Short mmCIF file of C-alpha atoms and ligand atoms in Angstrom, two decimals:
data_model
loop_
_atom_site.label_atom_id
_atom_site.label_comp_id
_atom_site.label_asym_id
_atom_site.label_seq_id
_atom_site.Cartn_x
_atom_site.Cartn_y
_atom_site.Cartn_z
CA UNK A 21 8.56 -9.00 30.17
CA UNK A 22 11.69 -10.01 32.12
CA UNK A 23 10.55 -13.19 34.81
CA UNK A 24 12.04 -12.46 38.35
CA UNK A 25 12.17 -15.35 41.13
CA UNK A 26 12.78 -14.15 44.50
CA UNK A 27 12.79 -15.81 47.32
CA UNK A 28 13.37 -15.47 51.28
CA UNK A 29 14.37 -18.56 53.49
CA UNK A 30 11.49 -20.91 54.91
CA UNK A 31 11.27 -20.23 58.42
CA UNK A 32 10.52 -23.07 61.17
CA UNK A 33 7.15 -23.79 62.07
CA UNK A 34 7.71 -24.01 65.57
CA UNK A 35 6.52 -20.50 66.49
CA UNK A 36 5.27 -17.60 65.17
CA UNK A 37 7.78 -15.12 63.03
CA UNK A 38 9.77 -12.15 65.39
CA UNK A 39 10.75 -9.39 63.96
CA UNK A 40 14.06 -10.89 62.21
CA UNK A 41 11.49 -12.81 59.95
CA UNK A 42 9.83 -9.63 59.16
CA UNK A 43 12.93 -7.61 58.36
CA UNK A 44 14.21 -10.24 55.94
CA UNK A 45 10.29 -10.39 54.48
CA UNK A 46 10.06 -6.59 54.41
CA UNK A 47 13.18 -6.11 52.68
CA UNK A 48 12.48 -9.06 50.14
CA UNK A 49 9.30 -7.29 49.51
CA UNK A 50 10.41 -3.78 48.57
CA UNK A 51 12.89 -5.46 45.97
CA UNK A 52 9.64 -7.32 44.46
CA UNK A 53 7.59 -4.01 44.91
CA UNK A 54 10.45 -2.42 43.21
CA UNK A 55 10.81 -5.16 40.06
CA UNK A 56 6.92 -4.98 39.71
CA UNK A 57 6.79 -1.63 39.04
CA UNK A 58 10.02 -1.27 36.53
CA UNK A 59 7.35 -4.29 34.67
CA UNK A 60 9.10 -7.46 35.35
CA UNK A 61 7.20 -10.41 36.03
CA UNK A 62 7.79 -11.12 39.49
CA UNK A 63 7.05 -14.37 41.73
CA UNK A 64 7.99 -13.71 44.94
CA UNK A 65 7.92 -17.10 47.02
CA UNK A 66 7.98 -17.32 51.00
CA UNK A 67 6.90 -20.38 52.96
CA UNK A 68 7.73 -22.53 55.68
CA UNK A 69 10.22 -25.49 56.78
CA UNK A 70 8.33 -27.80 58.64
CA UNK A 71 10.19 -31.13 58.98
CA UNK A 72 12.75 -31.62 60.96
CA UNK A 73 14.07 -32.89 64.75
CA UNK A 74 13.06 -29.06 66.13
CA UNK A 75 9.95 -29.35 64.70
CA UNK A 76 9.12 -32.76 65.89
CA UNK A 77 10.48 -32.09 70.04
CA UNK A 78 8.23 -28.60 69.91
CA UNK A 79 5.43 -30.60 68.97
CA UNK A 80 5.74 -33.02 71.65
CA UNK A 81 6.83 -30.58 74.37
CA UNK A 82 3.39 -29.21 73.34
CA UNK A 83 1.51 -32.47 73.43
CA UNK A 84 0.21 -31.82 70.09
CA UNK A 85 0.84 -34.35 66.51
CA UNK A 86 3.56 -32.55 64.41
CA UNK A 87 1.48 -31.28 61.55
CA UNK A 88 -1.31 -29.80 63.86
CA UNK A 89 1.62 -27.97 65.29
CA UNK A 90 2.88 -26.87 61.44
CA UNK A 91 -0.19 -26.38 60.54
CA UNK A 92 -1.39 -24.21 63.40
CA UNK A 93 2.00 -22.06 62.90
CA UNK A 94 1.50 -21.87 59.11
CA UNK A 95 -1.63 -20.38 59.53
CA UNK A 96 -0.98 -18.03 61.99
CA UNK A 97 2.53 -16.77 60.19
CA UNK A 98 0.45 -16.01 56.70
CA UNK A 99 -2.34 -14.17 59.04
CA UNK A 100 1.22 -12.45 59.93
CA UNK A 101 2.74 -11.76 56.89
CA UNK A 102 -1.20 -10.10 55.67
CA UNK A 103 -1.34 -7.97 58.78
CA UNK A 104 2.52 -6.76 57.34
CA UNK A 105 1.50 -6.42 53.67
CA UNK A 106 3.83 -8.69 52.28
CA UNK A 107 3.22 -9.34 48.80
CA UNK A 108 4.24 -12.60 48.21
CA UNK A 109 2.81 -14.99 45.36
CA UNK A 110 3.52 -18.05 46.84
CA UNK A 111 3.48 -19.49 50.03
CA UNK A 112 5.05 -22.67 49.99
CA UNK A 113 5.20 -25.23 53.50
CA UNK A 114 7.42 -28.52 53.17
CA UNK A 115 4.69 -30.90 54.27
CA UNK A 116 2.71 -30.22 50.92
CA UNK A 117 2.95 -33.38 48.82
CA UNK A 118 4.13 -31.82 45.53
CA UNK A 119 7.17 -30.46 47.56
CA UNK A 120 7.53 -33.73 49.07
CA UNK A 121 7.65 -35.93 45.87
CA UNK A 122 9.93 -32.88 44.17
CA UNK A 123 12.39 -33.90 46.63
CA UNK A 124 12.54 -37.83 46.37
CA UNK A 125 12.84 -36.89 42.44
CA UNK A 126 15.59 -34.44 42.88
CA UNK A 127 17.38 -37.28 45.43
CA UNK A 128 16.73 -39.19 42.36
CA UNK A 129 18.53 -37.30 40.15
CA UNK A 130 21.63 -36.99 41.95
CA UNK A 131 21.74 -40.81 42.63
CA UNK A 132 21.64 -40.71 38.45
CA UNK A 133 23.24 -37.75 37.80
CA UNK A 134 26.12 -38.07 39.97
CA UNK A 135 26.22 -41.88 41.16
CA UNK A 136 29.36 -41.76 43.28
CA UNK A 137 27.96 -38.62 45.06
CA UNK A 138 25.70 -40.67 48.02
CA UNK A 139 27.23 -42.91 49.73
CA UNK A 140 26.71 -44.75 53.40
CA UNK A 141 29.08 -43.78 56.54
CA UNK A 142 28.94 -44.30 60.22
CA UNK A 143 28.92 -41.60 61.51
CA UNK A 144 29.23 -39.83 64.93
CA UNK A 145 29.28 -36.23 66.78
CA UNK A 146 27.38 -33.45 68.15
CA UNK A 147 23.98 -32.87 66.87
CA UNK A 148 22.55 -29.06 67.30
CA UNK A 149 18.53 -29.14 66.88
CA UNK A 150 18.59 -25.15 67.13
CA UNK A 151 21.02 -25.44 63.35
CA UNK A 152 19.72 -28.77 62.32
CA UNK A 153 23.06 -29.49 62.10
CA UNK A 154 26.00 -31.34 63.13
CA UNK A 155 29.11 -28.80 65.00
CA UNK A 156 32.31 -28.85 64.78
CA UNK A 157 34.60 -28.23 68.04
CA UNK A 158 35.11 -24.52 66.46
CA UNK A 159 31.45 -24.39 66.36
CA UNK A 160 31.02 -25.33 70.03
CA UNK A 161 32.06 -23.17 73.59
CA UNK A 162 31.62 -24.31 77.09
CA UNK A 163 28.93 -27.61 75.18
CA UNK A 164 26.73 -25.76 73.54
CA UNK A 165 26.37 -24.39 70.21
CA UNK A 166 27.75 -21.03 69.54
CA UNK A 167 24.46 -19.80 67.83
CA UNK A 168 22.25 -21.99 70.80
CA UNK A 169 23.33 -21.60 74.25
CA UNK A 170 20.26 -22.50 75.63
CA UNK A 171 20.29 -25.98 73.61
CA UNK A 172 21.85 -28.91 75.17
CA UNK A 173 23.78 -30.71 71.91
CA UNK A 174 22.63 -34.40 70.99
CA UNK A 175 25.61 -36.89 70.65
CA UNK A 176 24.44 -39.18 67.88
CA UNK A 177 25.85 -42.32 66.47
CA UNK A 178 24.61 -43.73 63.30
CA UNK A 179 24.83 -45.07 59.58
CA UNK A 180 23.58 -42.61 57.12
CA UNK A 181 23.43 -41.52 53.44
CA UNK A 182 26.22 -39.13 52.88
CA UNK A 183 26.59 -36.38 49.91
CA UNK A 184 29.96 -36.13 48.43
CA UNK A 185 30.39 -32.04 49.36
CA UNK A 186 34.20 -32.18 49.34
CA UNK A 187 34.00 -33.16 45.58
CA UNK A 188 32.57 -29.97 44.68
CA UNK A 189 34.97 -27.65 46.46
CA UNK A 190 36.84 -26.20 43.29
CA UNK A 191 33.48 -25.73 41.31
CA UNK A 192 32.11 -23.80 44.70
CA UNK A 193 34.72 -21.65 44.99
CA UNK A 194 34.70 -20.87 41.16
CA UNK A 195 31.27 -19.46 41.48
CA UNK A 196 31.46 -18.02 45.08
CA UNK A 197 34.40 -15.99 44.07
CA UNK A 198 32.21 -13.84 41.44
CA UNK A 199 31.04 -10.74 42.42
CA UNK A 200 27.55 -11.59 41.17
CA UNK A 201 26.97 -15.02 43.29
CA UNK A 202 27.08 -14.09 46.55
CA UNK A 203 26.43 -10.64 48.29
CA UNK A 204 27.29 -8.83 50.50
CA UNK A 205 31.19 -9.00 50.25
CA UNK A 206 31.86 -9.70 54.08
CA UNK A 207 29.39 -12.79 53.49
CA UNK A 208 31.67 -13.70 50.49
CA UNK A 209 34.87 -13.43 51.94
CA UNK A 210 33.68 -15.49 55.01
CA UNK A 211 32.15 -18.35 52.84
CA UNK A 212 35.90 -18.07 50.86
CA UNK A 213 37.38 -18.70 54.20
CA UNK A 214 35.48 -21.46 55.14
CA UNK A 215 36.22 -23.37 51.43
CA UNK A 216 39.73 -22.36 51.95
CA UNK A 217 39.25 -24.32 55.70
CA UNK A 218 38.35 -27.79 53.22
CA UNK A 219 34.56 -28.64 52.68
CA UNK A 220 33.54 -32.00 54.63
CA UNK A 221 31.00 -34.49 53.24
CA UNK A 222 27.66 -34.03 54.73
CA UNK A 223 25.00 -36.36 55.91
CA UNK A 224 22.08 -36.56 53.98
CA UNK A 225 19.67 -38.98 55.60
CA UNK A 226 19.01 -39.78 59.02
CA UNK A 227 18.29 -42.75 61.04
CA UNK A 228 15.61 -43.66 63.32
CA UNK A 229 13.45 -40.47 62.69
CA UNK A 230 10.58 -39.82 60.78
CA UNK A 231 9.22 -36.22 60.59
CA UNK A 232 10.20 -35.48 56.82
CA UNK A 233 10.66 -37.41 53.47
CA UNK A 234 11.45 -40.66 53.04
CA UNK A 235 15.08 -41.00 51.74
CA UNK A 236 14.41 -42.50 48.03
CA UNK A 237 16.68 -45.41 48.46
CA UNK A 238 17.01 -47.75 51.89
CA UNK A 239 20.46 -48.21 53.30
CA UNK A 240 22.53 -51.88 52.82
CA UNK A 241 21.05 -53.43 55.84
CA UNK A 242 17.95 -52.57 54.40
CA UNK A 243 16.94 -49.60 56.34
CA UNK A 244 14.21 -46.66 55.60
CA UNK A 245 15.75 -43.14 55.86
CA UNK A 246 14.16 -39.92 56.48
CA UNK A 247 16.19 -36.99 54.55
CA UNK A 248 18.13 -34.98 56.40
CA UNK A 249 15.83 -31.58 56.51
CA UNK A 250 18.23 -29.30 54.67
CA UNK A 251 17.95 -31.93 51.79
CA UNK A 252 14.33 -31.23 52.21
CA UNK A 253 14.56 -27.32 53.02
CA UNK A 254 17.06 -26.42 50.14
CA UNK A 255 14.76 -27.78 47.58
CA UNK A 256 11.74 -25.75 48.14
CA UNK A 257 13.00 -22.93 46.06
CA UNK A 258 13.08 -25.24 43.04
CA UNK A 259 9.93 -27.26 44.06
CA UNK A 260 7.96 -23.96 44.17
CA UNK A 261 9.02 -23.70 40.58
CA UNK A 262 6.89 -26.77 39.59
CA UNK A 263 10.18 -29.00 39.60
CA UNK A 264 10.10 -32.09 37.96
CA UNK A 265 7.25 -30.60 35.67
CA UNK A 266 9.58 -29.74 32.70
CA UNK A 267 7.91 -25.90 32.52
CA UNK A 268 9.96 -25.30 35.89
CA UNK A 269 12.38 -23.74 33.58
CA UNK A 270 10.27 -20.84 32.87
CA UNK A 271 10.88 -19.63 36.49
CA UNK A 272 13.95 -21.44 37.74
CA UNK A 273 16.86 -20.38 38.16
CA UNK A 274 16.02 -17.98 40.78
CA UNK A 275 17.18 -14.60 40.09
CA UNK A 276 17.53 -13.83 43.93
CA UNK A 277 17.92 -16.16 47.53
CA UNK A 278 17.46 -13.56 50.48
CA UNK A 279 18.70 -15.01 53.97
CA UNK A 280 20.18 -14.44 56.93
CA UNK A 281 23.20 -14.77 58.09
CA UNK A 282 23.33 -17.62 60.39
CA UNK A 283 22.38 -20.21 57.22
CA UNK A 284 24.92 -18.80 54.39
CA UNK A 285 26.69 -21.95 53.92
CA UNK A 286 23.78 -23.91 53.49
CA UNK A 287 22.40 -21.36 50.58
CA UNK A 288 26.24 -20.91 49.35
CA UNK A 289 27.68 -24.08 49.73
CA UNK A 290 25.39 -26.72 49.99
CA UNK A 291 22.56 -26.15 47.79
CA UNK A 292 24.76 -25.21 44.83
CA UNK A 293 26.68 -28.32 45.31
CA UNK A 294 23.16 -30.57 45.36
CA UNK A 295 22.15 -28.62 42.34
CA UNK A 296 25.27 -29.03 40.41
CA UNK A 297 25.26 -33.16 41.40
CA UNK A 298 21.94 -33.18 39.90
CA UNK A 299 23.11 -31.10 36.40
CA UNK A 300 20.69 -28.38 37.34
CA UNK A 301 21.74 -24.78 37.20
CA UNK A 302 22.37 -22.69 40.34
CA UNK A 303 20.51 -19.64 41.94
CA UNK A 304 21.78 -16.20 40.18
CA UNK A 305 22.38 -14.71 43.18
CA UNK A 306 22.21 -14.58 47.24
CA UNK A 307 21.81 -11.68 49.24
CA UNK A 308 23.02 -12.42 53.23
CA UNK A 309 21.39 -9.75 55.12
CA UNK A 310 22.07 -9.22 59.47
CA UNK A 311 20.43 -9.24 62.47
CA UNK A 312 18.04 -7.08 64.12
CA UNK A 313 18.98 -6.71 68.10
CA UNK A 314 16.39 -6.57 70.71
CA UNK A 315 18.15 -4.86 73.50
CA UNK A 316 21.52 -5.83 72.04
CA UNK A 317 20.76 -9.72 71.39
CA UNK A 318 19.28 -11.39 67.97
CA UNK A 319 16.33 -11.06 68.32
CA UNK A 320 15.00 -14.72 67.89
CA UNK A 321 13.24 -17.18 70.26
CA UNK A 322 16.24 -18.94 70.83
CA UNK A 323 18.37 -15.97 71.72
CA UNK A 324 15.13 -14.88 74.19
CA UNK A 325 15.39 -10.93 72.40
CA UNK A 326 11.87 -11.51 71.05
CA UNK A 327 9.54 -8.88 71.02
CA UNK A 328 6.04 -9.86 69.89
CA UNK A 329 5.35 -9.20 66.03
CA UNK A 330 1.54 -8.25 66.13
CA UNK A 331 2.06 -5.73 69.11
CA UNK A 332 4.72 -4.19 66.72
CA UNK A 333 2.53 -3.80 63.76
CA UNK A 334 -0.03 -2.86 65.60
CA UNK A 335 1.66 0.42 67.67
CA UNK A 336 1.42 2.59 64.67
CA UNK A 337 0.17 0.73 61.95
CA UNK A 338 1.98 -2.27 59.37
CA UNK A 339 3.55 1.04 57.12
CA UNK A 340 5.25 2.70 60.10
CA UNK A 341 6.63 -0.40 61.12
CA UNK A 342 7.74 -1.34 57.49
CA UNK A 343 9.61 2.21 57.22
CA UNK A 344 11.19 1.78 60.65
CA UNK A 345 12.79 -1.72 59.60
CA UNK A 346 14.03 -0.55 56.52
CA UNK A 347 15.45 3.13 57.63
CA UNK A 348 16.69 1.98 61.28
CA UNK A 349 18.57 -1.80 59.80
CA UNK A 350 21.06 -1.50 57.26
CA UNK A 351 19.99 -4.60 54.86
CA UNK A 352 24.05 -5.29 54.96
CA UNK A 353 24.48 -5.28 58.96
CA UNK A 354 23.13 -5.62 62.38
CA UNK A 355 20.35 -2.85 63.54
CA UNK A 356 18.75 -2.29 66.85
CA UNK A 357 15.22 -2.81 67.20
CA UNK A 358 13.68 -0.14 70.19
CA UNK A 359 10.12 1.15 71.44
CA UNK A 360 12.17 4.53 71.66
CA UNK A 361 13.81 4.33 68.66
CA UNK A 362 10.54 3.65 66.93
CA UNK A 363 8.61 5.93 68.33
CA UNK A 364 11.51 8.93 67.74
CA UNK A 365 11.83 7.67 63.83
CA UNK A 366 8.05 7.69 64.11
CA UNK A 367 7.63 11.25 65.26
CA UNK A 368 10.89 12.62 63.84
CA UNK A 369 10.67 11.51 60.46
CA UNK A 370 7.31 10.23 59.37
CA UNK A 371 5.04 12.58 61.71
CA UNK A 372 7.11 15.82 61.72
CA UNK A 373 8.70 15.35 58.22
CA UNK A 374 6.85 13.76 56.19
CA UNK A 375 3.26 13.88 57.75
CA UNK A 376 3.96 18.24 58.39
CA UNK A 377 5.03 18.20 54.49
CA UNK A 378 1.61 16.02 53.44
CA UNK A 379 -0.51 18.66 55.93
CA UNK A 380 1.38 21.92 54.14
CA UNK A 381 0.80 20.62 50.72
CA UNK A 382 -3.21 20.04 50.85
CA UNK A 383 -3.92 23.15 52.74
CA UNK A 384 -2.21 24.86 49.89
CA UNK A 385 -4.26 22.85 46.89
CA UNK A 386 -7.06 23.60 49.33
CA UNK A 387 -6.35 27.18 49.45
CA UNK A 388 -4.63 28.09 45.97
CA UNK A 389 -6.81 25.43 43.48
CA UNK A 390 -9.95 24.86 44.68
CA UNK A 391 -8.92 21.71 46.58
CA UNK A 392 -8.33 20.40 42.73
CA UNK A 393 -5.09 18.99 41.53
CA UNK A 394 -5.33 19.60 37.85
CA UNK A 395 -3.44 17.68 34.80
CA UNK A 396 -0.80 19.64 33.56
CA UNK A 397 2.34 21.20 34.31
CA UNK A 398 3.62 20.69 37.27
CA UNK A 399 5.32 23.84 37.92
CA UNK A 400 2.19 25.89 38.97
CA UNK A 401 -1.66 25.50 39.55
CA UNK A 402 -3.82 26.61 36.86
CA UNK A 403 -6.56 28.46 38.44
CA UNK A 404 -4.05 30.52 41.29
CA UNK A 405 -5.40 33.64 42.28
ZN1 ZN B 505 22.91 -24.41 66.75
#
C-alpha cells in the first residue's frame, strides 16, 4: 500500500477559521477522500501556528496569557473542522513540545549540516505582523502592507541569526522549474520571477521576543533568541512526521503541501532551501490554490470579508456547504462566496438535480421491486411486473 502525506498550511491561532480556511481544508480533504479509496495509506495532517508577534499582540489586546488564547482557538477550530467533516489524521499545534524540540534539532542540523548557512547581521526595516514578515518597498503602498492595509508596519532595528537563502538560488530554481514541484503554473511562473528578481538572506531569529522556540544557539554578545516563526511554522510538516525519530522516513517526504496563495514563497522558496541546508529531502509537490471573495474582498479577518463559518455550515447542512466550495471556487483561482449564490447552487443543483433524481429513483424501486434493490445486473430489476 502506497503511503500518502498531505498536508494544508497551519493557520494562526488568533481567531477562529473563515471560510478561506475551509476551502483550502475541504479541497485537501476530497484529495485524501479520493487517495483513501484508490487504497493508499493516507495521513492527512492539519494543525495550527501558534507562535509568533500576531499571536502574542491578539493575546494581549484580549487581556488573556498567549497559550490560553492558542489554546482556546485550537479548540474551537477542531470543534470547526468536526462540524465540516474534515478527515484529517493529525492535528498538529506549534506549542506541543515534540514540535518544539523537532525544531531546535532541525536548527541543529543546519548549523552542522551547512555551517556557513547562519550567520549574525544587523539588521533593519519594515516589519508586517499580518505576513510575519519583513517588506520590501515593492511590497509596501501608501505605509502599509499590500496584503494588510489595516496594519500599521513595525520599523525594527536589531542583530539577528540570518539563513544564507541567496546561496540556494540555483538549486531553487532547478527544482521550481519542474512541472512536478510546484502547481499551478501561474504560481510557478510567479515564484520563477521572483528567483529571477535575486533571493535575499532571511532572518531567522529574533530579538527581544519570546512567544516561540528558543533559537538553539545565543548570539556573540551572548544573547537568547526566539526563532523567527516561519523557522518554527515550516517545520511542522516534518515534525508531524516524528522528525528526529529516525522512522520519520516512513512518512516524510510529503507527497503534497496545499496553501494559499499569499504564503507561496515561504512553501517554495524557503522551506526547500532550510531542508536542503539540513541534507533532508524536499516536499514532492505544492499545490497554490486562490481566494474565496466575500462581496469581492478575501475573505479573511484582516481583509474584514469574513462571513462567520458555523452560520455557513449550519444554513443547509456541512455537505451542502462542502459541494458549494468545491463547485462555485475553482481550486486554481479566485471564487465568490454569496448567500444567493449558495442558496441558487443549493436549489438548482443539489435540490432540483440531484435531490428530484434521488426522489424519481426510490419511487421507482418502490413501485417496480418491491422497495428491494436486488444483487445482480444492473440493467433491470428482477422481480418487474
Ligand atoms: Zn502583511
Amino acid at each position: 500500500m502506497a503511503k500518502y502525506y498531505l498536508t494544508t498550511a497551519i493557520d494562526y491561532a488568533t481567531a477562529d477559521p473563515h471560510q478561506g480556511h475551509a476551502f483550502e481544508k475541504i479541497g485537501a480533504d476530497a484529495i485524501a477522500r479520493y487517495h483513501r479509496l484508490k487504497g493508499d495509506n493516507v495521513h492527512f495532517l492539519i494543525g495550527m501556528d501558534e507562535h509568533g508577534q500576531k499571536v502574542a499582540q491578539t493575546a494581549a489586546e484580549r487581556k488573556v496569557s498567549p497559550q490560553e488564547l492558542v489554546d482556546a482557538v485550537a479548540e474551537s477550530t477542531e470543534e470547526i473542522w468536526g462540524l465540516l467533516g474534515i478527515s484529517y489524521d493529525q492535528f498538529i499545534r506549534t506549542t506541543d513540545p515534540a514540535h518544539k524540540a523537532g525544531v531546535r534539532r532541525l536548527m541543529e542540523q543546519i548549523f552542522d549540516n551547512s555551517p556557513d548557512d547562519f550567520y549574525e547581521k544587523a539588521y533593519e526595516g519594515w516589519y508586517c505582523v499580518g505576513c510575519e514578515s519583513f517588506k520590501n518597498d515593492n511590497e509596501i503602498v501608501d505605509g502599509k502592507c499590500i496584503l494588510h492595509p489595516t496594519r500599521v508596519l513595525e520599523w525594527v532595528e536589531e542583530k539577528n541569526w540570518f539563513f544564507r537563502l541567496s546561496a540556494y538560488t540555483d538549486r531553487i530554481r532547478k527544482l521550481v522549474s519542474t512541472e512536478e514541484f510546484l502547481q499551478p503554473k501561474s504560481r510557478r511562473n510567479e515564484i520563477l520571477s521572483l528567483i529571477d528578481s535575486g533571493l535575499e538572506d532571511v532572518s531567522a531569529s529574533r530579538s527581544r521576543f519570546s512567544w516561540g522556540v528558543p533559537f538553539p544557539r545565543k548570539t556573540s554578545s551572548g544573547e537568547e533568541q526566539t526563532t523567527y516563526v516561519w523557522f518554527d511554522a515550516l517545520p511542522n510538516y516534518l515534525t508531524a512526521t516524528g522528525f528526529p525519530n529516525p522512522d520519520y522516513e516512513q512518512l516524510w517526504p510529503a507527497d503534497l503541501h496545499i496553501i494559499g496563495k499569499d504564503i507561496t514563497r515561504f512553501h517554495a522558496v524557503l522551506w526547500p532551501a532550510m531542508l536542503m541546508a539540513a541534507g533532508i529531502s524536499v516536499p514532492k509537490r505544492i499545490w497554490v490554490h486562490g481566494w474565496v471573495l466575500v462581496g469581492g474582498s478575501r475573505a479573511s479577518k484582516s481583509a474584514g470579508g469574513n462571513l462567520d463559518l458555523r452560520e455557513s455550515i449550519a444554513r443547509y447542512g456541512p455537505d451542502a456547504f462542502r459541494y458549494f466550495l468545491l463547485r462555485e471556487v475553482p481550486f486554481d483561482g479566485d471564487g465568490n462566496f454569496s448567500w444567493e449564490r449558495f442558496e441558487e447552487r443549493y436549489n438548482a443543483d443539489l435540490a432540483n438535480a440531484l435531490g428530484n433524481l434521488a426522489s424519481r429513483t426510490i419511487s421507482m424501486v418502490e413501485r417496480y421491486c418491491d422497495g428491494v434493490v436486488r444483487s445482480g445486473p444492473k440493467d433491470f430489476c428482477s422481480t418487474r411486473r
